[in-house]
Tab-separated table of C-alpha atoms and ligand atoms in Angstrom:
chain	number	residue	atom	x	y	z
E	355	MET	CA	-51.578	-55.077	-10.148
E	356	PRO	CA	-54.265	-53.202	-8.165
E	357	PRO	CA	-54.449	-49.462	-9.021
E	358	ALA	CA	-53.545	-48.455	-5.425
E	359	ILE	CA	-50.264	-50.342	-5.609
E	360	ILE	CA	-49.479	-48.904	-9.055
E	361	LEU	CA	-50.116	-45.398	-7.695
E	362	GLU	CA	-47.897	-46.061	-4.678
E	363	TYR	CA	-45.159	-47.465	-6.954
E	364	THR	CA	-45.330	-44.399	-9.227
E	365	LEU	CA	-45.157	-42.063	-6.235
E	366	MET	CA	-42.205	-43.965	-4.815
E	367	LYS	CA	-40.381	-43.698	-8.168
E	368	SER	CA	-41.074	-39.951	-8.367
E	369	LEU	CA	-39.934	-39.427	-4.800
E	370	HIS	CA	-36.796	-41.424	-5.484
E	371	PHE	CA	-36.133	-39.308	-8.574
E	372	LEU	CA	-36.663	-36.078	-6.657
E	373	ILE	CA	-34.335	-37.146	-3.854
E	374	SER	CA	-31.673	-38.076	-6.422
E	375	LEU	CA	-32.001	-34.667	-8.076
E	376	PHE	CA	-31.760	-32.970	-4.697
E	377	VAL	CA	-28.611	-34.896	-3.707
E	378	LEU	CA	-27.015	-34.280	-7.109
E	379	PHE	CA	-27.751	-30.550	-6.882
E	380	PHE	CA	-26.163	-30.158	-3.464
E	381	PHE	CA	-23.218	-32.369	-4.348
E	382	THR	CA	-22.482	-30.189	-7.403
E	383	LEU	CA	-22.858	-27.006	-5.402
E	384	PHE	CA	-20.609	-28.328	-2.648
E	385	SER	CA	-17.911	-29.391	-5.135
E	386	ALA	CA	-17.962	-25.977	-6.784
E	387	VAL	CA	-17.589	-24.203	-3.477
E	388	ALA	CA	-14.876	-26.623	-2.429
E	389	GLN	CA	-13.007	-26.111	-5.705
E	390	ASP	CA	-13.253	-22.380	-5.284
E	391	ARG	CA	-11.918	-22.356	-1.759
E	392	GLU	CA	-9.516	-25.212	-1.367
E	393	TRP	CA	-6.182	-24.852	-3.072
E	394	VAL	CA	-3.657	-27.624	-3.485
E	395	PRO	CA	0.087	-26.913	-3.979
E	396	GLU	CA	-0.048	-28.086	-7.616
E	397	ASP	CA	-2.458	-25.250	-8.498
E	398	THR	CA	0.432	-22.772	-8.329
E	399	GLU	CA	3.158	-24.903	-9.949
E	400	PHE	CA	4.114	-24.363	-13.601
E	401	TYR	CA	6.381	-26.389	-15.872
E	402	THR	CA	6.771	-23.950	-18.773
E	403	PRO	CA	8.499	-21.878	-20.000
E	404	VAL	CA	11.701	-23.776	-19.246
E	405	PRO	CA	14.501	-21.167	-19.004
E	406	PRO	CA	17.517	-21.655	-21.296
E	407	VAL	CA	20.582	-23.166	-19.652
E	408	VAL	CA	23.573	-20.825	-19.549
E	409	GLU	CA	27.042	-21.668	-18.282
E	410	ALA	CA	28.124	-18.998	-15.831
E	411	VAL	CA	30.930	-18.768	-13.332
E	412	GLY	CA	30.906	-15.011	-12.779
E	413	GLY	CA	29.462	-12.657	-10.214
E	414	PHE	CA	31.734	-13.500	-7.265
E	415	MET	CA	32.355	-10.437	-5.111
E	416	GLU	CA	34.086	-9.362	-1.931
E	417	PRO	CA	32.190	-6.894	0.285
E	418	PRO	CA	32.709	-3.258	-0.748
E	419	SER	CA	33.730	-0.757	1.942
E	420	ASP	CA	30.169	0.411	2.686
E	421	ALA	CA	28.772	-3.113	3.070
E	422	PHE	CA	27.333	-4.452	6.313
E	423	VAL	CA	28.721	-7.957	6.672
E	424	LEU	CA	26.141	-10.465	7.933
E	425	PHE	CA	28.373	-13.531	7.816
E	426	ASP	CA	32.140	-13.550	7.378
E	427	GLY	CA	32.586	-17.245	8.031
E	428	THR	CA	33.375	-17.077	11.724
E	429	ASP	CA	30.210	-16.935	13.854
E	430	PHE	CA	26.434	-16.549	14.077
E	431	SER	CA	26.529	-13.267	16.026
E	432	ASN	CA	24.292	-11.555	13.437
E	433	TRP	CA	21.790	-14.413	13.292
E	434	LEU	CA	18.877	-15.664	15.370
E	435	PRO	CA	17.181	-19.074	15.425
E	436	THR	CA	13.472	-19.651	14.850
E	437	ARG	CA	12.948	-23.046	16.455
E	438	THR	CA	15.781	-23.643	18.927
E	439	PRO	CA	17.260	-21.533	21.764
E	440	GLN	CA	20.448	-21.014	19.743
E	441	VAL	CA	21.380	-21.327	16.095
E	442	GLU	CA	22.152	-25.018	15.602
E	443	TRP	CA	23.566	-24.750	12.073
E	444	THR	CA	27.259	-25.568	11.711
E	445	ILE	CA	30.279	-23.532	10.560
E	446	GLU	CA	33.216	-25.124	8.774
E	447	ASP	CA	35.844	-23.696	6.422
E	448	GLY	CA	34.220	-20.252	6.454
E	449	ALA	CA	30.779	-21.543	5.476
E	450	MET	CA	27.604	-22.166	7.433
E	451	THR	CA	25.556	-25.285	6.711
E	452	VAL	CA	21.947	-26.087	7.536
E	453	THR	CA	21.465	-28.629	10.296
E	454	PRO	CA	18.282	-30.276	9.035
E	455	ARG	CA	15.143	-29.828	11.108
E	456	THR	CA	16.662	-27.241	13.480
E	457	GLY	CA	14.726	-24.460	11.756
E	458	ASN	CA	15.291	-21.351	9.660
E	459	ILE	CA	17.648	-18.635	10.839
E	460	PHE	CA	17.290	-14.878	10.345
E	461	THR	CA	19.313	-11.733	10.834
E	462	ARG	CA	19.284	-9.960	14.185
E	463	ASP	CA	18.828	-6.654	12.330
E	464	SER	CA	15.858	-5.650	10.221
E	465	PHE	CA	16.154	-4.061	6.813
E	466	GLY	CA	14.158	-2.184	4.204
E	467	SER	CA	15.437	-1.955	0.645
E	468	ILE	CA	18.818	-3.610	0.195
E	469	GLN	CA	21.400	-5.032	-2.124
E	470	LEU	CA	22.112	-8.522	-0.782
E	471	TYR	CA	25.066	-10.617	-1.852
E	472	LEU	CA	25.621	-14.219	-0.789
E	473	GLU	CA	27.230	-17.433	-1.924
E	474	TRP	CA	25.550	-20.809	-1.628
E	475	ARG	CA	26.310	-24.437	-2.351
E	476	THR	CA	24.155	-27.549	-2.584
E	477	PRO	CA	25.560	-30.965	-1.552
E	478	GLU	CA	27.956	-32.637	-3.958
E	479	VAL	CA	26.316	-35.973	-3.287
E	480	ILE	CA	22.898	-35.910	-4.938
E	481	ASP	CA	20.202	-37.048	-2.575
E	482	GLY	CA	16.606	-36.750	-3.711
E	483	ASP	CA	15.123	-35.006	-6.730
E	484	GLY	CA	12.939	-32.071	-7.692
E	485	GLN	CA	12.205	-29.889	-4.675
E	486	GLY	CA	13.955	-32.427	-2.424
E	487	ARG	CA	17.414	-31.767	-3.862
E	488	GLY	CA	19.451	-29.024	-2.232
E	489	ASN	CA	16.440	-26.965	-1.199
E	490	SER	CA	16.853	-23.839	0.888
E	491	GLY	CA	15.873	-20.237	0.303
E	492	VAL	CA	16.583	-16.596	0.932
E	493	PHE	CA	13.573	-14.817	2.415
E	494	LEU	CA	13.681	-11.036	2.071
E	495	GLN	CA	11.982	-9.406	5.048
E	496	ARG	CA	11.284	-13.004	6.177
E	497	ARG	CA	8.458	-13.189	3.642
E	498	TYR	CA	9.584	-13.062	0.034
E	499	GLU	CA	11.574	-16.105	-1.055
E	500	VAL	CA	14.233	-16.284	-3.709
E	501	GLN	CA	14.568	-20.041	-4.081
E	502	VAL	CA	17.805	-21.908	-3.473
E	503	LEU	CA	17.801	-25.353	-5.090
E	504	ASP	CA	20.098	-27.701	-6.958
E	505	SER	CA	18.750	-26.853	-10.412
E	506	TYR	CA	21.565	-28.549	-12.331
E	507	GLN	CA	19.793	-31.071	-14.559
E	508	ASN	CA	17.049	-31.359	-11.975
E	509	GLU	CA	13.484	-31.035	-13.190
E	510	THR	CA	10.843	-29.393	-11.061
E	511	TYR	CA	8.159	-26.761	-11.560
E	512	VAL	CA	10.029	-23.833	-13.102
E	513	ASN	CA	8.516	-21.247	-10.781
E	514	GLY	CA	10.101	-23.252	-7.953
E	515	MET	CA	13.591	-23.759	-9.413
E	516	ALA	CA	16.695	-21.942	-8.150
E	517	ALA	CA	16.493	-18.140	-8.534
E	518	SER	CA	12.740	-18.226	-8.937
E	519	VAL	CA	10.749	-15.796	-6.851
E	520	TYR	CA	9.118	-18.881	-5.391
E	521	LYS	CA	5.805	-19.700	-7.055
E	522	GLN	CA	5.687	-16.249	-8.645
E	523	TYR	CA	8.452	-15.710	-11.206
E	524	VAL	CA	10.481	-18.120	-13.336
E	525	PRO	CA	14.140	-17.041	-13.754
E	526	LEU	CA	15.106	-15.725	-17.197
E	527	ALA	CA	17.915	-18.277	-17.431
E	528	ASN	CA	19.121	-21.410	-15.683
E	529	ALA	CA	22.619	-20.419	-14.585
E	530	ALA	CA	23.005	-23.434	-12.279
E	531	ARG	CA	26.462	-24.743	-11.519
E	532	PRO	CA	26.895	-28.450	-10.705
E	533	PRO	CA	26.114	-29.673	-7.180
E	534	GLY	CA	29.014	-29.119	-4.788
E	535	GLU	CA	30.149	-25.932	-6.591
E	536	TRP	CA	29.820	-22.498	-4.999
E	537	GLN	CA	27.292	-20.199	-6.666
E	538	ASN	CA	26.253	-16.636	-5.920
E	539	TYR	CA	23.213	-14.377	-5.831
E	540	ASN	CA	23.324	-10.631	-6.064
E	541	ILE	CA	19.832	-9.504	-5.135
E	542	ILE	CA	18.312	-6.049	-5.239
E	543	PHE	CA	15.260	-5.913	-3.031
E	544	GLU	CA	12.953	-2.920	-2.985
E	545	ALA	CA	10.791	-3.181	0.116
E	546	PRO	CA	7.008	-2.762	-0.164
E	547	GLU	CA	5.375	0.309	1.329
E	548	PHE	CA	2.079	0.507	3.187
E	549	ASP	CA	0.044	3.491	4.371
E	550	GLU	CA	-1.176	4.062	7.969
E	551	THR	CA	-4.295	2.001	7.322
E	552	GLY	CA	-2.221	-0.948	6.159
E	553	GLU	CA	-3.054	-0.550	2.467
E	554	LEU	CA	-0.327	-1.392	0.003
E	555	VAL	CA	1.119	1.754	-1.562
E	556	THR	CA	4.106	0.275	-3.434
E	557	PRO	CA	4.682	-3.459	-3.950
E	558	ALA	CA	8.080	-5.086	-3.453
E	559	TYR	CA	10.409	-5.486	-6.437
E	560	ILE	CA	13.124	-8.086	-6.802
E	561	THR	CA	16.114	-8.189	-9.126
E	562	VAL	CA	18.456	-11.185	-9.083
E	563	PHE	CA	21.833	-11.862	-10.683
E	564	TRP	CA	22.721	-15.569	-10.488
E	565	ASN	CA	26.415	-16.303	-11.017
E	566	GLY	CA	26.555	-12.906	-12.711
E	567	VAL	CA	23.578	-13.481	-14.997
E	568	LEU	CA	20.462	-11.302	-14.729
E	569	VAL	CA	17.642	-13.751	-14.013
E	570	GLN	CA	14.974	-11.595	-12.335
E	571	ASN	CA	14.616	-8.152	-13.866
E	572	ARG	CA	12.884	-6.027	-11.229
E	573	VAL	CA	9.803	-8.221	-11.014
E	574	GLU	CA	6.804	-6.936	-9.075
E	575	VAL	CA	6.288	-9.231	-6.112
E	576	GLU	CA	2.673	-10.360	-5.711
E	577	GLY	CA	2.878	-10.755	-1.949
E	578	PRO	CA	4.517	-13.019	0.639
E	579	THR	CA	5.617	-16.448	-0.587
E	580	ARG	CA	2.902	-19.070	-0.307
E	581	TYR	CA	3.302	-22.815	-0.832
E	582	ILE	CA	-0.449	-23.204	-1.164
E	583	GLY	CA	-2.786	-20.621	-2.647
E	584	LEU	CA	-2.270	-17.096	-3.901
E	585	PRO	CA	-0.022	-14.497	-2.250
E	586	GLU	CA	-1.638	-11.533	-0.558
E	587	TYR	CA	0.092	-8.544	1.027
E	588	VAL	CA	-0.295	-7.919	4.733
E	589	ALA	CA	1.216	-4.685	6.058
E	590	HIS	CA	4.565	-4.999	7.824
E	591	GLY	CA	7.657	-2.976	8.579
E	592	GLU	CA	11.340	-3.687	8.170
E	593	ASP	CA	12.340	-7.259	8.893
E	594	GLY	CA	15.280	-9.646	8.791
E	595	ILE	CA	16.755	-11.760	6.053
E	596	MET	CA	15.915	-15.408	6.629
E	597	LEU	CA	17.690	-18.513	5.378
E	598	GLN	CA	15.615	-21.654	5.071
E	599	ASP	CA	16.086	-25.066	6.636
E	600	HIS	CA	14.301	-27.283	4.123
E	601	GLY	CA	15.974	-30.429	5.434
E	602	ASP	CA	18.908	-30.352	3.021
E	603	LEU	CA	22.623	-29.740	3.725
E	604	VAL	CA	22.868	-26.413	1.895
E	605	SER	CA	25.776	-24.096	2.764
E	606	PHE	CA	26.171	-20.305	2.684
E	607	ARG	CA	29.149	-17.954	2.950
E	608	ASN	CA	30.244	-14.360	2.317
E	609	ILE	CA	26.884	-12.739	3.094
E	610	TRP	CA	26.658	-8.939	3.099
E	611	ILE	CA	24.230	-6.173	2.344
E	612	ARG	CA	24.192	-2.550	1.354
E	613	LYS	CA	21.243	-0.479	2.538
E	614	LEU	CA	19.568	1.215	-0.390
E	615	ASP	CA	17.475	3.543	1.792
E	616	GLU	CA	20.755	5.226	2.689
E	617	SER	CA	21.908	5.623	-0.903
E	618	PRO	CA	21.839	9.170	-2.295
E	619	VAL	CA	18.798	9.986	-4.412
E	620	TRP	CA	19.472	12.167	-7.464
E	621	GLU	CA	16.445	14.199	-8.438
O	1180	MG	MG1	13.094	-23.154	-0.588
């Protein structure tokens, strides 16, 4: 082989090598940046610790005299739709039921810190599994979700099971009753506080009793519920309580609150 051709061949090889290095470098850099920025839902889903199963049928309550009743089984006068001109959910036998794909509904009134009591029921006929089985949710101030799900012998990520502060806190126990049975939540919600510049002063706290069992013990909420990525607070004022249409025939009844801002404070 003439020396000129050998030289050209060597140069070509070196150039090829350099280009490969260059491509590899940028590909690695790009992947790193992409990994850093792009979250997938699974990044925030955890399967342990699995809470112990407890059998519980307690916690059922009638509204006390100072309660503000949000739903007494008769009409949607205290509720607003999010996707349709009117609330399209149905009412039967004193309970409201999600009409799938008509959208979430939320209270006409806005609230700060509250005690919220409600009863809920997932369909007796099991349809779907994991997150697709009796999924709904209670959003405090339309942002912070306490999950509603059929968690009776139904595996899913534990920070997304019933009574989880969705994708933030696993309940301390699985107090699920079988599908088709009425269950109850007694929730204490302490609203977050922000200063005039929008900075967070006090985070939200959530306490949940599920069928009478303490399952969230005043957990510090990390921010609004996110399906993908990490929660981050954005300043807001009082807001409504929202019930989720997640496409499943979940029912609610006997919904009332007590305003904690109006409770006496003993110093
Ligand atoms: Mg939900």
